Coordinates of C-alpha atoms and ligand atoms in Angstrom, one line a residue:
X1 CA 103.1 130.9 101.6
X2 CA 105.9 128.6 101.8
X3 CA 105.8 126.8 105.7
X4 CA 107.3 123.5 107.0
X5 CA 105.8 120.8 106.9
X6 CA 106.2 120.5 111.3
X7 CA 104.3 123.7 111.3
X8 CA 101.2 122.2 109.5
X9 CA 100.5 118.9 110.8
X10 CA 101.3 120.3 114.6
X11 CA 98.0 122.2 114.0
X12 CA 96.3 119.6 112.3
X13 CA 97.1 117.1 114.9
X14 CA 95.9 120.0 117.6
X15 CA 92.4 120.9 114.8
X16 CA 92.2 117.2 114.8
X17 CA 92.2 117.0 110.6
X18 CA 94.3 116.1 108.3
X19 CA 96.2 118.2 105.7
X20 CA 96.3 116.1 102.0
X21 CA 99.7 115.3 100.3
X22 CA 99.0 115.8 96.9
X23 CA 101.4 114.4 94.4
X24 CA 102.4 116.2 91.5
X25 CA 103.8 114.3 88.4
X26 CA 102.3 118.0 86.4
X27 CA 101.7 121.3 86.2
X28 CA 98.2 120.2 86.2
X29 CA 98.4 118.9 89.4
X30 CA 99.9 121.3 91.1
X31 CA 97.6 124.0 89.6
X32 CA 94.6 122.4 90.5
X33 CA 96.0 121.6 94.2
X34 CA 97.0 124.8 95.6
X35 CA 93.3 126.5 93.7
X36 CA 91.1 123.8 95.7
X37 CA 93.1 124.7 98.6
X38 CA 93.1 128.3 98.4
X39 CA 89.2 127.9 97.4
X40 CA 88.4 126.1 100.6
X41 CA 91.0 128.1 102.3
X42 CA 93.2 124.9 103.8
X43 CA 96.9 124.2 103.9
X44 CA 98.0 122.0 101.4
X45 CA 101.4 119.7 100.4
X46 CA 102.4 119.5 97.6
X47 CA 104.6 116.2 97.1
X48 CA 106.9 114.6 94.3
X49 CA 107.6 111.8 94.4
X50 CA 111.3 109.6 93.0
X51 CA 108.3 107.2 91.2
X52 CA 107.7 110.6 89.4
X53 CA 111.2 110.5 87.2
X54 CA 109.7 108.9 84.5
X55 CA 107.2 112.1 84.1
X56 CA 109.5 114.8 85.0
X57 CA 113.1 115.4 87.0
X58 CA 112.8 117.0 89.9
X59 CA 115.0 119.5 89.0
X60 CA 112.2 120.9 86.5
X61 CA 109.0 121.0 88.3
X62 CA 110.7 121.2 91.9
X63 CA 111.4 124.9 91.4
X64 CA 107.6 124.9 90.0
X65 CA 106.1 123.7 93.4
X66 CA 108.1 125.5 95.4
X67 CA 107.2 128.9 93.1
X68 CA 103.2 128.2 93.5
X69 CA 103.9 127.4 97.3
X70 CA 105.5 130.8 97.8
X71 CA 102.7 132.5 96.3
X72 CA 100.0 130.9 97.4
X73 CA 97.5 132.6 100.0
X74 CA 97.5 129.9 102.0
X75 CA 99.9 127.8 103.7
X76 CA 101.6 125.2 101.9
X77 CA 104.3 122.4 102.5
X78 CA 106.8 121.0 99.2
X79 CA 107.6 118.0 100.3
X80 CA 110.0 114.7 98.7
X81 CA 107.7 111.5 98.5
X82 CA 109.2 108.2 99.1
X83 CA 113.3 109.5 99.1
X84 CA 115.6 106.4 98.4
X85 CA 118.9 108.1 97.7
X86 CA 121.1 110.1 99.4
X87 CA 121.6 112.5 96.9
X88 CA 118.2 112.7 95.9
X89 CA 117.6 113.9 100.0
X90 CA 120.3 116.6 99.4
X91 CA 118.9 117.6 95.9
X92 CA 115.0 118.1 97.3
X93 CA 116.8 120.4 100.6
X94 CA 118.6 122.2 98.1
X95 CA 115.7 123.3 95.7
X96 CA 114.2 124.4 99.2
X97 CA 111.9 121.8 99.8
X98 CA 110.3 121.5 103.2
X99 CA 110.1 118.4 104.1
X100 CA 111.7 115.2 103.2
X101 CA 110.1 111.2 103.2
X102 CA 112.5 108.4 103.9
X103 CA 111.6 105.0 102.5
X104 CA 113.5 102.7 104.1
X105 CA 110.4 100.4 105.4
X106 CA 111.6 97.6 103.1
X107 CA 114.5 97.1 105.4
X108 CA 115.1 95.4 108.9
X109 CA 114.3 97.5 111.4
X110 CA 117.7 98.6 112.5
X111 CA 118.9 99.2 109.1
X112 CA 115.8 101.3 108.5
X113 CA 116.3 103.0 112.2
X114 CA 120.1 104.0 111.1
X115 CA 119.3 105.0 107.4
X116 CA 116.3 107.4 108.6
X117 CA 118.8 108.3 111.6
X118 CA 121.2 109.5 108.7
X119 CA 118.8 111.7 107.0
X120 CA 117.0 113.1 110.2
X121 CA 120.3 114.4 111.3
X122 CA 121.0 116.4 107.6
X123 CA 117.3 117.7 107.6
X124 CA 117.1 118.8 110.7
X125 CA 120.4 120.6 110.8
X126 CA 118.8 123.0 108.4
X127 CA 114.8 122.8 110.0
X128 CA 113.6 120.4 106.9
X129 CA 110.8 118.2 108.4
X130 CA 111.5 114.6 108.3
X131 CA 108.7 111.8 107.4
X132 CA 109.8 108.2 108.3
X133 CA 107.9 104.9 107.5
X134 CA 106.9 101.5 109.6
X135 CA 105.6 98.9 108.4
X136 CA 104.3 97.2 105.0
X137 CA 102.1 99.7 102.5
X138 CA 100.6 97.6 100.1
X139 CA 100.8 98.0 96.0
X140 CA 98.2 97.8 93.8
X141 CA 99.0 95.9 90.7
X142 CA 97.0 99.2 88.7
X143 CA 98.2 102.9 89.5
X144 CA 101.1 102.2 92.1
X145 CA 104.4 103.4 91.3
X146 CA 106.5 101.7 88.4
X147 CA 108.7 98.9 89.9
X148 CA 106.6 98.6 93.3
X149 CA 105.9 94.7 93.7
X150 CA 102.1 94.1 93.5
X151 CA 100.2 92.3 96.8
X152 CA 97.4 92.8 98.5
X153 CA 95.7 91.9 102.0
X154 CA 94.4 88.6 100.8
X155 CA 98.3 87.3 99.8
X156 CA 99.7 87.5 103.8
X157 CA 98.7 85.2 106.1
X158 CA 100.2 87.1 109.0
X159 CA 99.2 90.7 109.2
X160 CA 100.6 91.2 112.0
X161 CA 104.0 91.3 110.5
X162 CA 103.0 93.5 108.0
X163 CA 100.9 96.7 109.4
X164 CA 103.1 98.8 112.1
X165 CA 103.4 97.4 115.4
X166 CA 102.8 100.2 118.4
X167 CA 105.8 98.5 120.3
X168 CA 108.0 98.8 117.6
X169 CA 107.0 102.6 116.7
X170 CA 107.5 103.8 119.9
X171 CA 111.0 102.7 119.6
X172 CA 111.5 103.7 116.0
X173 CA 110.1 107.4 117.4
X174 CA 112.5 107.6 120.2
X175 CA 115.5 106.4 117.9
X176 CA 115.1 108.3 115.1
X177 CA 113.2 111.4 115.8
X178 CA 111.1 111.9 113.3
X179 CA 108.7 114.2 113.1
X180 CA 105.7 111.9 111.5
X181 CA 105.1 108.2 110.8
X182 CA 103.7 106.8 108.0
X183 CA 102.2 103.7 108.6
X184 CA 100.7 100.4 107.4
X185 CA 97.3 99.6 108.4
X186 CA 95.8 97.7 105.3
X187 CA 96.0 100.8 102.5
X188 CA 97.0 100.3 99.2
X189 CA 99.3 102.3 96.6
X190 CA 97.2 102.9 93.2
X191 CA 93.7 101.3 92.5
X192 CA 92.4 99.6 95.3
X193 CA 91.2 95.8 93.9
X194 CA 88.9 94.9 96.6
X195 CA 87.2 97.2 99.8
X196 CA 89.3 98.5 101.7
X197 CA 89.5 96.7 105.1
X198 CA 91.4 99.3 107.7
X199 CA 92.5 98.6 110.7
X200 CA 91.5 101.6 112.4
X201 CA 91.9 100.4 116.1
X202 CA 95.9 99.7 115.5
X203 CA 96.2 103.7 114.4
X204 CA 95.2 104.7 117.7
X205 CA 97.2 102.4 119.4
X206 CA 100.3 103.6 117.1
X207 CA 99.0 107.2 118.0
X208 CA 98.8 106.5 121.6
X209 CA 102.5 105.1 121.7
X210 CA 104.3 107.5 119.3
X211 CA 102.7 110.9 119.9
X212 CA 103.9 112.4 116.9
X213 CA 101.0 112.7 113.8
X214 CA 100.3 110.0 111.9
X215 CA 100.5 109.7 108.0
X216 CA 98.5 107.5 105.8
X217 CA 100.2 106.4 102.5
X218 CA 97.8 104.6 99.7
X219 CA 94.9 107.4 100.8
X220 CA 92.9 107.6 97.7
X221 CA 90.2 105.4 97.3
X222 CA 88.9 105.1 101.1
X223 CA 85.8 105.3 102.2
X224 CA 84.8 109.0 103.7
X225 CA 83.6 107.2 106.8
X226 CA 87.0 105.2 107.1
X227 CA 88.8 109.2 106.8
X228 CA 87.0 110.5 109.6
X229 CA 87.8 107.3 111.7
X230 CA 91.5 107.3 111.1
X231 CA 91.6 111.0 111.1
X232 CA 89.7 110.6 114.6
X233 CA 92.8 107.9 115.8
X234 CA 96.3 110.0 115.0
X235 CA 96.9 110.4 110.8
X236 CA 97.1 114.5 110.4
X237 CA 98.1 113.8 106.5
X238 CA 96.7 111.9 104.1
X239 CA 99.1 110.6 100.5
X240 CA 96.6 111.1 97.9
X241 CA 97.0 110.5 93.8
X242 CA 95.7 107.6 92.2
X243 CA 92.1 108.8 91.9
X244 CA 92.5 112.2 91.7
X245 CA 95.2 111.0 88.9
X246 CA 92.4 108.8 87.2
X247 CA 89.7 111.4 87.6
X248 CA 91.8 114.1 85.3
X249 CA 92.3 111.3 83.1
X250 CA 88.8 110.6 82.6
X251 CA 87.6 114.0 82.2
X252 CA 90.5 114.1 79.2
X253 CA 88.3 111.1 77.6
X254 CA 85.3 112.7 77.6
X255 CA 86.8 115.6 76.3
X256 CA 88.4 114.2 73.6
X257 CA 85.2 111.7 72.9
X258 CA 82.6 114.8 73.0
X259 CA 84.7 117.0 71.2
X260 CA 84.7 116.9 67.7
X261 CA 87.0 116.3 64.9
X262 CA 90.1 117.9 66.7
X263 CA 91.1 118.3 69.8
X264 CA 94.1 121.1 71.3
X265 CA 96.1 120.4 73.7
X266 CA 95.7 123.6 76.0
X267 CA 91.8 122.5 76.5
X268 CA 92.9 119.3 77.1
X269 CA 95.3 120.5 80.0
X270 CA 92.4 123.1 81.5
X271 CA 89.4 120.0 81.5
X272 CA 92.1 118.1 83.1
X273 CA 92.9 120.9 85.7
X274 CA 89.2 121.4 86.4
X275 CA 87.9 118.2 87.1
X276 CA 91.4 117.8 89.6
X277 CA 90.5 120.8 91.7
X278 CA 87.1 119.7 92.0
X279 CA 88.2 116.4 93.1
X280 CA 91.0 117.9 95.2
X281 CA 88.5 120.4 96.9
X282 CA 85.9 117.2 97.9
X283 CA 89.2 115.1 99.4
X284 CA 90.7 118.0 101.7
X285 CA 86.5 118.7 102.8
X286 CA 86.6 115.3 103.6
X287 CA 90.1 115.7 105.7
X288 CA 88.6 118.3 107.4
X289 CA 84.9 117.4 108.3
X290 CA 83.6 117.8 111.6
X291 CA 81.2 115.2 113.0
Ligands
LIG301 P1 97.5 106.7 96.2 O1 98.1 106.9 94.8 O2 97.1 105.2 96.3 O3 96.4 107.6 96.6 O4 98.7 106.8 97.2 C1 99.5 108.0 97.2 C2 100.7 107.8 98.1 O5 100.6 107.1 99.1 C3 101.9 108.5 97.7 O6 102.9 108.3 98.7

């Protein structure tokens, strides 16, 4: 069933888990999404993403996600990863989408406090969830999204500057009235280069200022330990696709290496399908594990 995205991370913030955003540049991934989520029986967002043009419009599989959504046993959220444009924000609320991203962290911070201000005010007028972000999410130079500038951890001297200041949330929160924050904390976008070194303290901190839950962008790849943690501190949703991504990818390979002198497409799609729920259904046990 189609819900708002509000609905789900209020109770996940309350369950103390998180719910995954799973981006969907496919049919595949959408497929194999909402069947690991209706196997484990969890609520689930599905996500697109503007990175995702150069796949598919939104036009075409929008309507897709939002179809599987409605007719899905369990709860799921369609959500607009990472919305630059204006029109692109009315488009997504349009096709019926739940829930919208703003990605105006590359700004100063009033310009990015007015820009999400803008779109908080059309979402809400029509109960579309708004997600907002603070703060520096690093890029991976493998896997992040076309155009995003490659750095990592290593290449700033002042941190500080870069992950989300509590201080500075708090008065992002109050301005803009957003319903969650996405956050930077030392996660990466695409194939993570080096271990990841979280600052899990600084989410709880963020948690304990904003009060609103807590998203993590950059959130496959982490270690399970480093879920629970950050899970434990505030982030009720966790942006997942490079490794699920390279996992379908991978099972195409063998597929294609094992399989003889020809190879169909349709197989190709359901080995790809497969080996994405299966990798779907261990991330969102993970996002809900209990200690
Ligand atoms: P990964 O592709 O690194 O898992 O990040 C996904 C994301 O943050 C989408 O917004």
């Amino acid at each position: 069933m189609l819900v708002t995205m509000q609905s789900l991370l209020a109770e996940a913030k309350k369950g103390r888990y998180a719910v995954g955003g799973f981006n969907c540049a496919t049919l595949e991934n959408i497929r194999a999404a909402v069947a690991a989520a209706e196997a484990l029986d969890a609520p689930v967002i599905l996500e697109y993403a503007e990175a995702h043009e150069q796949w598919i419009p939104l036009a075409e599989i929008g309507p897709i996600m939002l179809d599987y959504a409605r007719r899905a046993r369990v709860p799921v959220a369609v959500h607009l990863d990472h919305g630059t444009t204006y029109a692109r924000f009315v488009e997504a609320i349009r096709l019926g989408f739940t829930s919208v991203m703003v990605d105006a962290s590359a700004l100063p911070f009033d310009e990015n406090v007015a820009r999400t201000q803008e779109i908080v005010k059309l979402a809400h007028s029509v109960g579309v969830t708004v997600e907002a972000e603070l703060g520096h999410v690093f890029n991976s130079s493998i896997g992040a999204a076309k155009g995003a500038v490659a750095d990592a951890e290593e290449e700033h001297e002042d941190l500080d500057a870069i992950y989300t200041d509590p201080a500075l949330a708090k008065a992002f929160v109050e301005q803009t009235q957003v319903d969650c924050l996405a956050i930077a904390f030392g996660t990466v976008h695409g194939v993570y280069l080096s271990e990841p070194k979280l600052d899990l303290p600084r989410v709880a901190r963020i948690r304990d200022a904003v009060g609103i839950p807590l998203v993590m962008h950059g959130g496959s790849g982490v270690k399970p330990e480093d879920y629970r943690t950050a899970i434990q501190n505030g982030i009720c949703k966790i942006n997942y696709y490079t490794y699920v991504n390279q996992d379908g990818g991978e099972a195409v390979r063998r597929h294609v290496e094992n399989g003889g002198d020809r190879v169909f497409f349709d197989a190709v799609s359901a080995v790809a399908t497969e080996a994405m729920q299966k990798h779907y259904e261990e991330a969102i046990a993970l996002f809900r594990a209990r200690d």
